[in-house]
Short mmCIF file of C-alpha atoms and ligand atoms in Angstrom, two decimals:
data_model
loop_
_atom_site.label_atom_id
_atom_site.label_comp_id
_atom_site.label_asym_id
_atom_site.label_seq_id
_atom_site.Cartn_x
_atom_site.Cartn_y
_atom_site.Cartn_z
CA MET A 27 -0.32 -0.41 0.17
CA LYS A 28 1.28 3.22 -0.77
CA GLU A 29 1.66 5.79 2.28
CA LYS A 30 -0.93 8.64 2.80
CA LYS A 31 0.22 11.76 1.94
CA ILE A 32 0.06 14.49 4.98
CA ILE A 33 1.05 17.84 3.46
CA LEU A 34 2.11 20.97 5.48
CA THR A 35 2.31 24.75 4.91
CA GLY A 36 1.80 27.84 5.86
CA ASP A 37 2.51 31.77 4.83
CA ARG A 38 3.73 34.09 7.36
CA PRO A 39 0.81 36.64 7.71
CA THR A 40 2.34 40.08 6.43
CA GLY A 41 0.10 40.55 3.94
CA PRO A 42 -2.18 39.94 1.96
CA LEU A 43 -0.94 37.27 -0.47
CA HIS A 44 -0.08 38.17 -4.16
CA LEU A 45 0.18 36.24 -7.39
CA GLY A 46 3.42 35.01 -6.50
CA HIS A 47 1.75 32.62 -3.88
CA TYR A 48 -0.51 31.36 -5.77
CA VAL A 49 1.45 30.18 -8.83
CA GLY A 50 4.00 29.18 -5.84
CA THR A 51 1.68 27.65 -3.60
CA LEU A 52 -1.62 27.81 -3.37
CA ALA A 53 -2.42 26.55 -6.90
CA ASN A 54 -0.64 23.14 -5.88
CA ARG A 55 -2.57 23.35 -2.15
CA VAL A 56 -6.04 23.68 -3.86
CA LYS A 57 -4.93 20.09 -6.35
CA LEU A 58 -3.74 17.73 -3.32
CA GLN A 59 -5.82 18.10 -0.78
CA GLU A 60 -8.07 15.78 -3.21
CA THR A 61 -5.51 13.41 -2.13
CA CYS A 62 -4.08 14.27 0.42
CA MET A 63 -4.29 14.80 4.20
CA GLN A 64 -3.20 18.27 3.80
CA TYR A 65 -2.75 20.89 6.88
CA VAL A 66 -2.35 24.99 5.93
CA MET A 67 -0.46 27.38 8.93
CA LEU A 68 -1.01 30.65 9.36
CA ALA A 69 2.79 31.33 10.83
CA ASP A 70 2.30 33.94 12.85
CA VAL A 71 5.04 32.81 15.14
CA GLN A 72 7.00 33.20 12.08
CA ALA A 73 6.26 36.30 10.83
CA MET A 74 7.10 37.79 14.48
CA THR A 75 10.27 36.77 13.90
CA ASP A 76 10.71 40.55 11.90
CA TYR A 77 7.52 41.43 12.69
CA TYR A 78 7.74 41.39 16.45
CA GLU A 79 7.33 45.54 16.52
CA HIS A 80 3.55 45.15 14.57
CA PRO A 81 2.21 42.65 16.35
CA GLU A 82 -1.06 44.45 15.26
CA GLN A 83 -0.49 43.65 11.74
CA VAL A 84 0.63 40.40 12.10
CA ARG A 85 -2.70 39.97 14.13
CA LYS A 86 -4.89 41.64 10.77
CA ASN A 87 -3.31 39.73 8.69
CA VAL A 88 -4.40 36.57 9.76
CA LEU A 89 -7.60 37.18 8.87
CA GLU A 90 -6.64 38.40 5.07
CA VAL A 91 -4.26 35.41 4.35
CA ALA A 92 -7.35 32.69 5.80
CA LEU A 93 -9.86 34.91 3.44
CA ASP A 94 -7.50 34.36 0.47
CA TYR A 95 -7.02 30.45 1.21
CA VAL A 96 -11.01 30.54 1.67
CA ALA A 97 -11.05 32.48 -2.10
CA VAL A 98 -8.95 31.15 -3.71
CA GLY A 99 -10.44 27.44 -3.24
CA ILE A 100 -8.67 25.94 0.04
CA ASP A 101 -11.71 23.85 0.83
CA PRO A 102 -11.86 23.94 5.11
CA GLN A 103 -13.62 20.47 4.51
CA LYS A 104 -10.55 18.63 2.84
CA THR A 105 -7.52 20.98 3.97
CA THR A 106 -7.24 21.48 7.80
CA ILE A 107 -6.64 25.44 8.48
CA PHE A 108 -4.81 26.37 11.61
CA ILE A 109 -3.43 29.62 13.67
CA GLN A 110 0.59 28.45 13.95
CA SER A 111 0.58 30.75 17.75
CA MET A 112 -1.54 28.35 19.33
CA ILE A 113 -0.30 25.29 18.87
CA PRO A 114 2.26 25.59 21.79
CA GLU A 115 3.47 21.90 20.74
CA ILE A 116 5.10 24.07 17.93
CA ALA A 117 7.00 25.65 20.10
CA GLU A 118 8.11 23.10 22.97
CA LEU A 119 9.15 21.32 19.93
CA THR A 120 11.53 23.61 18.85
CA ILE A 121 13.90 24.28 21.49
CA PHE A 122 13.94 20.32 21.54
CA TYR A 123 15.43 20.91 18.45
CA LEU A 124 18.25 23.46 18.83
CA ASN A 125 20.34 20.76 20.10
CA PHE A 126 20.65 19.39 16.46
CA VAL A 127 21.76 22.53 14.83
CA THR A 128 24.63 24.48 15.33
CA ILE A 129 24.20 27.98 15.12
CA ASN A 130 26.89 28.09 11.53
CA ARG A 131 24.82 26.34 10.44
CA LEU A 132 22.05 28.87 10.39
CA ARG A 133 24.35 31.14 8.76
CA ARG A 134 24.80 28.93 6.50
CA ASN A 135 21.46 28.29 5.29
CA PRO A 136 20.60 29.79 1.85
CA THR A 137 17.21 30.95 2.45
CA VAL A 138 17.95 33.05 5.86
CA LYS A 139 21.36 34.66 3.96
CA THR A 140 19.18 35.67 1.41
CA GLU A 141 16.87 36.98 3.49
CA MET A 142 19.32 38.17 6.25
CA GLN A 143 20.89 40.66 2.49
CA GLN A 144 17.51 41.87 1.85
CA LYS A 145 16.25 42.84 5.57
CA GLY A 146 19.61 44.11 6.15
CA MET A 147 20.45 42.49 9.49
CA GLY A 148 24.07 41.57 9.03
CA GLU A 149 25.69 40.52 12.45
CA ASN A 150 22.81 41.76 14.52
CA VAL A 151 20.60 39.09 13.26
CA SER A 152 18.02 38.42 16.19
CA ALA A 153 18.64 34.50 17.73
CA GLY A 154 14.42 34.31 16.71
CA PHE A 155 15.32 35.12 13.25
CA LEU A 156 18.15 32.97 12.91
CA MET A 157 16.54 29.99 14.09
CA TYR A 158 13.05 29.83 11.90
CA PRO A 159 14.46 27.00 10.29
CA VAL A 160 14.07 25.27 12.92
CA SER A 161 10.89 25.97 14.39
CA GLN A 162 10.41 25.28 10.67
CA ALA A 163 10.62 22.11 11.26
CA ALA A 164 8.69 21.87 14.39
CA ASP A 165 5.73 23.62 12.30
CA ILE A 166 6.18 19.72 9.73
CA THR A 167 7.40 17.35 11.85
CA ILE A 168 4.56 18.16 14.52
CA VAL A 169 1.53 16.69 11.87
CA LYS A 170 3.85 14.17 11.35
CA ALA A 171 3.83 15.27 7.39
CA ASN A 172 5.74 13.65 4.69
CA LEU A 173 5.02 15.87 1.76
CA VAL A 174 5.78 19.85 1.48
CA PRO A 175 4.71 21.69 -1.01
CA VAL A 176 6.59 24.95 -1.45
CA GLY A 177 8.34 27.75 -3.55
CA GLY A 178 12.27 26.61 -4.73
CA ASP A 179 13.60 28.76 -1.87
CA GLN A 180 12.38 26.92 -0.23
CA LEU A 181 14.27 23.92 -0.59
CA PRO A 182 16.94 24.60 1.88
CA MET A 183 14.23 24.40 4.74
CA ILE A 184 13.36 20.81 3.85
CA GLU A 185 17.40 19.83 3.97
CA GLN A 186 17.33 21.24 7.30
CA THR A 187 13.77 20.17 8.66
CA ASN A 188 15.28 16.08 7.61
CA GLU A 189 18.74 16.68 9.38
CA ILE A 190 16.75 17.76 12.61
CA VAL A 191 14.54 14.32 12.15
CA ARG A 192 17.27 11.54 10.71
CA ALA A 193 19.58 13.48 14.81
CA PHE A 194 16.47 13.22 17.06
CA ASN A 195 15.55 9.84 16.06
CA ARG A 196 19.46 8.81 16.02
CA THR A 197 20.05 9.80 19.03
CA TYR A 198 16.76 8.22 20.82
CA HIS A 199 16.80 5.30 19.27
CA SER A 200 12.94 6.62 18.46
CA ASP A 201 11.07 6.58 14.69
CA VAL A 202 8.48 9.24 16.02
CA LEU A 203 9.76 11.65 13.60
CA VAL A 204 9.10 11.10 9.91
CA GLU A 205 11.23 12.67 6.91
CA ALA A 206 9.52 15.39 4.27
CA GLU A 207 9.46 15.54 0.32
CA ALA A 208 9.36 18.45 -0.87
CA LEU A 209 7.20 18.77 -3.74
CA VAL A 210 8.69 22.79 -5.37
CA ALA A 211 5.70 24.17 -8.13
CA GLN A 212 5.67 23.93 -11.68
CA THR A 213 6.00 27.11 -11.84
CA GLU A 214 8.37 28.08 -9.60
CA ARG A 215 9.36 31.74 -8.72
CA LEU A 216 6.79 34.58 -11.15
CA SER A 217 9.06 37.93 -11.25
CA GLY A 218 7.76 41.37 -10.13
CA ILE A 219 6.30 44.01 -12.47
CA ASP A 220 10.11 45.41 -12.06
CA GLY A 221 11.06 42.50 -14.32
CA LYS A 222 12.59 41.58 -10.50
CA ALA A 223 13.54 37.67 -9.97
CA LYS A 224 10.90 37.96 -7.04
CA MET A 225 7.48 38.95 -6.47
CA SER A 226 7.27 39.98 -3.24
CA LYS A 227 5.83 42.59 -0.87
CA SER A 228 8.33 44.14 1.08
CA LEU A 229 9.99 45.04 -2.85
CA GLY A 230 6.99 46.77 -3.30
CA ASN A 231 6.04 44.63 -7.16
CA ALA A 232 3.58 42.68 -6.45
CA ILE A 233 -0.39 42.08 -7.21
CA TYR A 234 -2.44 41.07 -4.66
CA LEU A 235 -5.34 38.37 -5.17
CA SER A 236 -7.49 40.70 -3.41
CA ASP A 237 -6.57 44.25 -5.91
CA SER A 238 -9.58 45.75 -7.47
CA ALA A 239 -9.02 45.45 -11.56
CA ASP A 240 -8.53 48.93 -10.88
CA GLU A 241 -5.56 48.65 -9.35
CA VAL A 242 -4.84 45.11 -11.69
CA ALA A 243 -4.27 47.56 -14.70
CA LYS A 244 -2.90 49.81 -13.18
CA LYS A 245 -0.04 47.61 -12.37
CA VAL A 246 0.25 45.42 -15.39
CA MET A 247 0.18 49.58 -17.70
CA GLN A 248 3.70 49.40 -15.20
CA MET A 249 4.84 46.10 -15.83
CA TYR A 250 8.74 45.81 -17.46
CA THR A 251 8.19 44.86 -20.98
CA ASP A 252 10.95 45.45 -23.71
CA PRO A 253 13.08 48.76 -22.31
CA ASP A 254 14.86 48.93 -26.14
CA HIS A 255 11.30 48.64 -27.73
CA ILE A 256 10.68 51.69 -28.16
CA ARG A 257 7.75 52.30 -31.20
CA VAL A 258 5.79 49.57 -31.93
CA SER A 259 7.75 49.00 -35.12
CA ASP A 260 10.67 48.15 -33.15
CA PRO A 261 11.49 44.38 -32.68
CA GLY A 262 10.97 43.33 -29.24
CA LYS A 263 12.50 41.09 -27.31
CA VAL A 264 9.86 38.38 -25.66
CA GLU A 265 11.96 36.54 -23.05
CA GLY A 266 12.58 38.77 -20.11
CA ASN A 267 9.54 40.40 -20.95
CA THR A 268 7.14 40.30 -17.63
CA VAL A 269 3.85 41.17 -19.71
CA PHE A 270 4.88 37.51 -21.87
CA THR A 271 6.06 35.87 -18.63
CA TYR A 272 2.55 36.70 -17.69
CA LEU A 273 1.03 35.37 -20.19
CA ASP A 274 2.70 32.14 -20.07
CA ILE A 275 0.89 31.49 -17.27
CA PHE A 276 -2.12 33.50 -17.12
CA ASP A 277 -3.98 32.87 -20.61
CA PRO A 278 -5.26 29.97 -21.81
CA ASP A 279 -5.15 30.59 -24.91
CA THR A 280 -1.73 29.95 -25.74
CA GLN A 281 -1.89 29.34 -29.72
CA GLU A 282 -3.00 33.40 -29.37
CA VAL A 283 -0.56 33.72 -27.11
CA ALA A 284 2.77 32.22 -29.67
CA GLN A 285 1.09 34.12 -32.09
CA LEU A 286 1.29 37.70 -30.08
CA LYS A 287 5.73 36.53 -29.27
CA GLN A 288 5.91 36.61 -33.57
CA GLN A 289 4.60 38.93 -34.15
CA TYR A 290 6.70 41.33 -31.32
CA GLN A 291 9.67 39.44 -32.37
CA LYS A 292 9.47 40.95 -35.63
CA GLY A 293 8.18 44.51 -35.34
CA GLY A 294 5.21 46.01 -35.46
CA LEU A 295 3.05 45.01 -31.93
CA GLY A 296 2.79 47.31 -29.47
CA ASP A 297 3.36 47.21 -25.33
CA VAL A 298 -0.21 49.14 -24.97
CA VAL A 299 -2.37 45.80 -27.14
CA LEU A 300 -0.09 43.04 -24.71
CA LYS A 301 -0.48 44.81 -21.62
CA LYS A 302 -4.41 45.02 -22.35
CA ARG A 303 -4.39 41.79 -23.41
CA LEU A 304 -2.75 40.58 -19.84
CA ILE A 305 -5.14 43.15 -17.97
CA GLU A 306 -8.14 40.86 -19.39
CA VAL A 307 -6.41 37.68 -18.75
CA LEU A 308 -5.44 38.02 -15.01
CA ASN A 309 -8.83 40.08 -14.66
CA ALA A 310 -10.32 37.05 -15.62
CA PHE A 311 -8.76 34.61 -13.56
CA LEU A 312 -8.87 37.12 -10.47
CA ASP A 313 -12.58 38.08 -10.77
CA PRO A 314 -13.55 34.72 -8.77
CA ILE A 315 -11.29 34.97 -6.58
CA ARG A 316 -12.40 38.62 -6.03
CA GLU A 317 -15.84 37.94 -6.07
CA ARG A 318 -15.86 35.17 -2.84
CA ARG A 319 -13.37 37.25 -0.87
CA ASN A 320 -15.55 39.93 -0.85
CA GLU A 321 -18.62 37.90 0.08
CA LEU A 322 -16.73 35.62 3.20
CA ALA A 323 -14.78 39.24 3.96
CA LYS A 324 -18.51 40.39 5.11
CA ASP A 325 -18.86 37.50 8.12
CA PRO A 326 -14.96 37.67 9.46
CA GLN A 327 -15.93 36.11 12.45
CA ALA A 328 -17.13 32.90 10.22
CA VAL A 329 -13.83 33.32 8.77
CA LEU A 330 -12.49 33.51 12.27
CA GLU A 331 -14.74 30.30 13.38
CA VAL A 332 -13.69 27.49 10.75
CA VAL A 333 -9.59 28.47 11.37
CA TYR A 334 -10.19 27.39 14.92
CA GLU A 335 -11.95 24.64 14.07
CA GLY A 336 -9.27 23.34 12.13
CA THR A 337 -6.40 24.89 15.25
CA ARG A 338 -8.89 22.46 17.03
CA LYS A 339 -8.05 19.61 15.47
CA THR A 340 -4.40 20.50 15.34
CA GLN A 341 -3.95 20.59 19.11
CA GLU A 342 -5.34 17.37 19.49
CA VAL A 343 -2.49 15.45 16.54
CA ALA A 344 0.57 17.62 18.26
CA GLN A 345 -0.56 16.79 21.90
CA GLN A 346 -0.12 13.64 20.61
CA THR A 347 2.84 14.02 18.77
CA MET A 348 4.25 15.61 21.21
CA ALA A 349 3.83 12.96 24.42
CA GLU A 350 5.28 10.77 21.89
CA VAL A 351 8.18 12.77 22.25
CA LYS A 352 9.08 12.89 25.69
CA LYS A 353 8.72 10.05 25.77
CA ALA A 354 11.07 9.15 23.45
CA MET A 355 13.69 11.59 25.23
CA CYS A 356 12.58 10.47 28.80
CA LEU A 357 10.10 12.82 29.95
CA ASP A 358 6.95 11.34 30.29
CA TYR A 359 7.12 11.91 33.89
CA VAL A 360 2.54 11.38 34.76
CA LYS A 361 1.97 7.82 33.21
N1 LIG B 412 8.18 30.48 6.13
C1 LIG B 412 7.11 30.50 4.79
C2 LIG B 412 6.84 31.61 4.29
O1 LIG B 412 8.28 32.46 3.82
C3 LIG B 412 6.25 29.75 5.84
C4 LIG B 412 6.20 28.90 6.86
C5 LIG B 412 6.05 28.49 7.64
C6 LIG B 412 6.44 27.21 5.98
N2 LIG B 412 6.34 27.03 8.36
C7 LIG B 412 6.15 26.78 7.28
C8 LIG B 412 5.57 26.37 4.51
C9 LIG B 412 6.51 24.96 6.93
C10 LIG B 412 6.28 25.32 4.78
C11 LIG B 412 6.67 25.22 5.76
O2 LIG B 412 6.05 32.27 4.51
#
């Protein structure tokens, strides 16, 4: 028999989700909930590692991200959505795991390194931020997840998780913890509207799932194309042209897109015509999501109730895993 897939993923609630999240993991989650046991975590504790001065912002965005989840089709009947801070076992497990990780290893983690650079943390990185991959290992293992759909930049996290799992099981002669496999999305990364390699809130180059049709239009009109394509009659470049990158992903009419590419390369096709097409394509994709989101946003309490219900389910599983972990560590004091 094939082993049952248990999935854990999550997002830091520091802002609403954008198209980069969609192609990176949301699309996968909507698909995988049909065949797997899936947990999706609102990673508010992880968000605090760099938003600890703005807790009200994290609190507000827990709801925004929950709305995004349900609006894109993550179905709470099929997927268990929960709040990280309501599972104290994750924090407890993190403390146990820290013994298996060296500070040098954390400093070398490529994901952490990149983020430290982007945020200008340098030598003054907090202990909390530096160890967030350990906390992430706790997120994954507390529900014994064996599959983690991630964007390509999160691969080192899974590697780090499995190192901890193996070290723990070896040290305590146990098989309590389960190794996880990464599942990288087909389109790992979506570039931002400025053509930079990654769409992200902090780079200010994102199109949000909750953006209005007008906002989407405005952002597409600013989109990076080919800086040498000045007159309509000039031949233009398709590679690295953000408008084409997006059309390739979101435009269902692939034949038409292929023709537009040819025409653009020859010359005689203007950026504005292309951008207008992309605006239509993106709004056709986002309209049903926006509609659902607006409907759900009318009753935020109902959405939170769904999340609390998922959290209660996760609490049961977390307590079970913690009991096994403590037994393996000779910390099972009361029988
Ligand atoms: N690090 C992820 C992010 O940046 C969120 C996250 C926390 C996560 N724990 C996880 C993702 C475990 C996958 C698995 O948004």
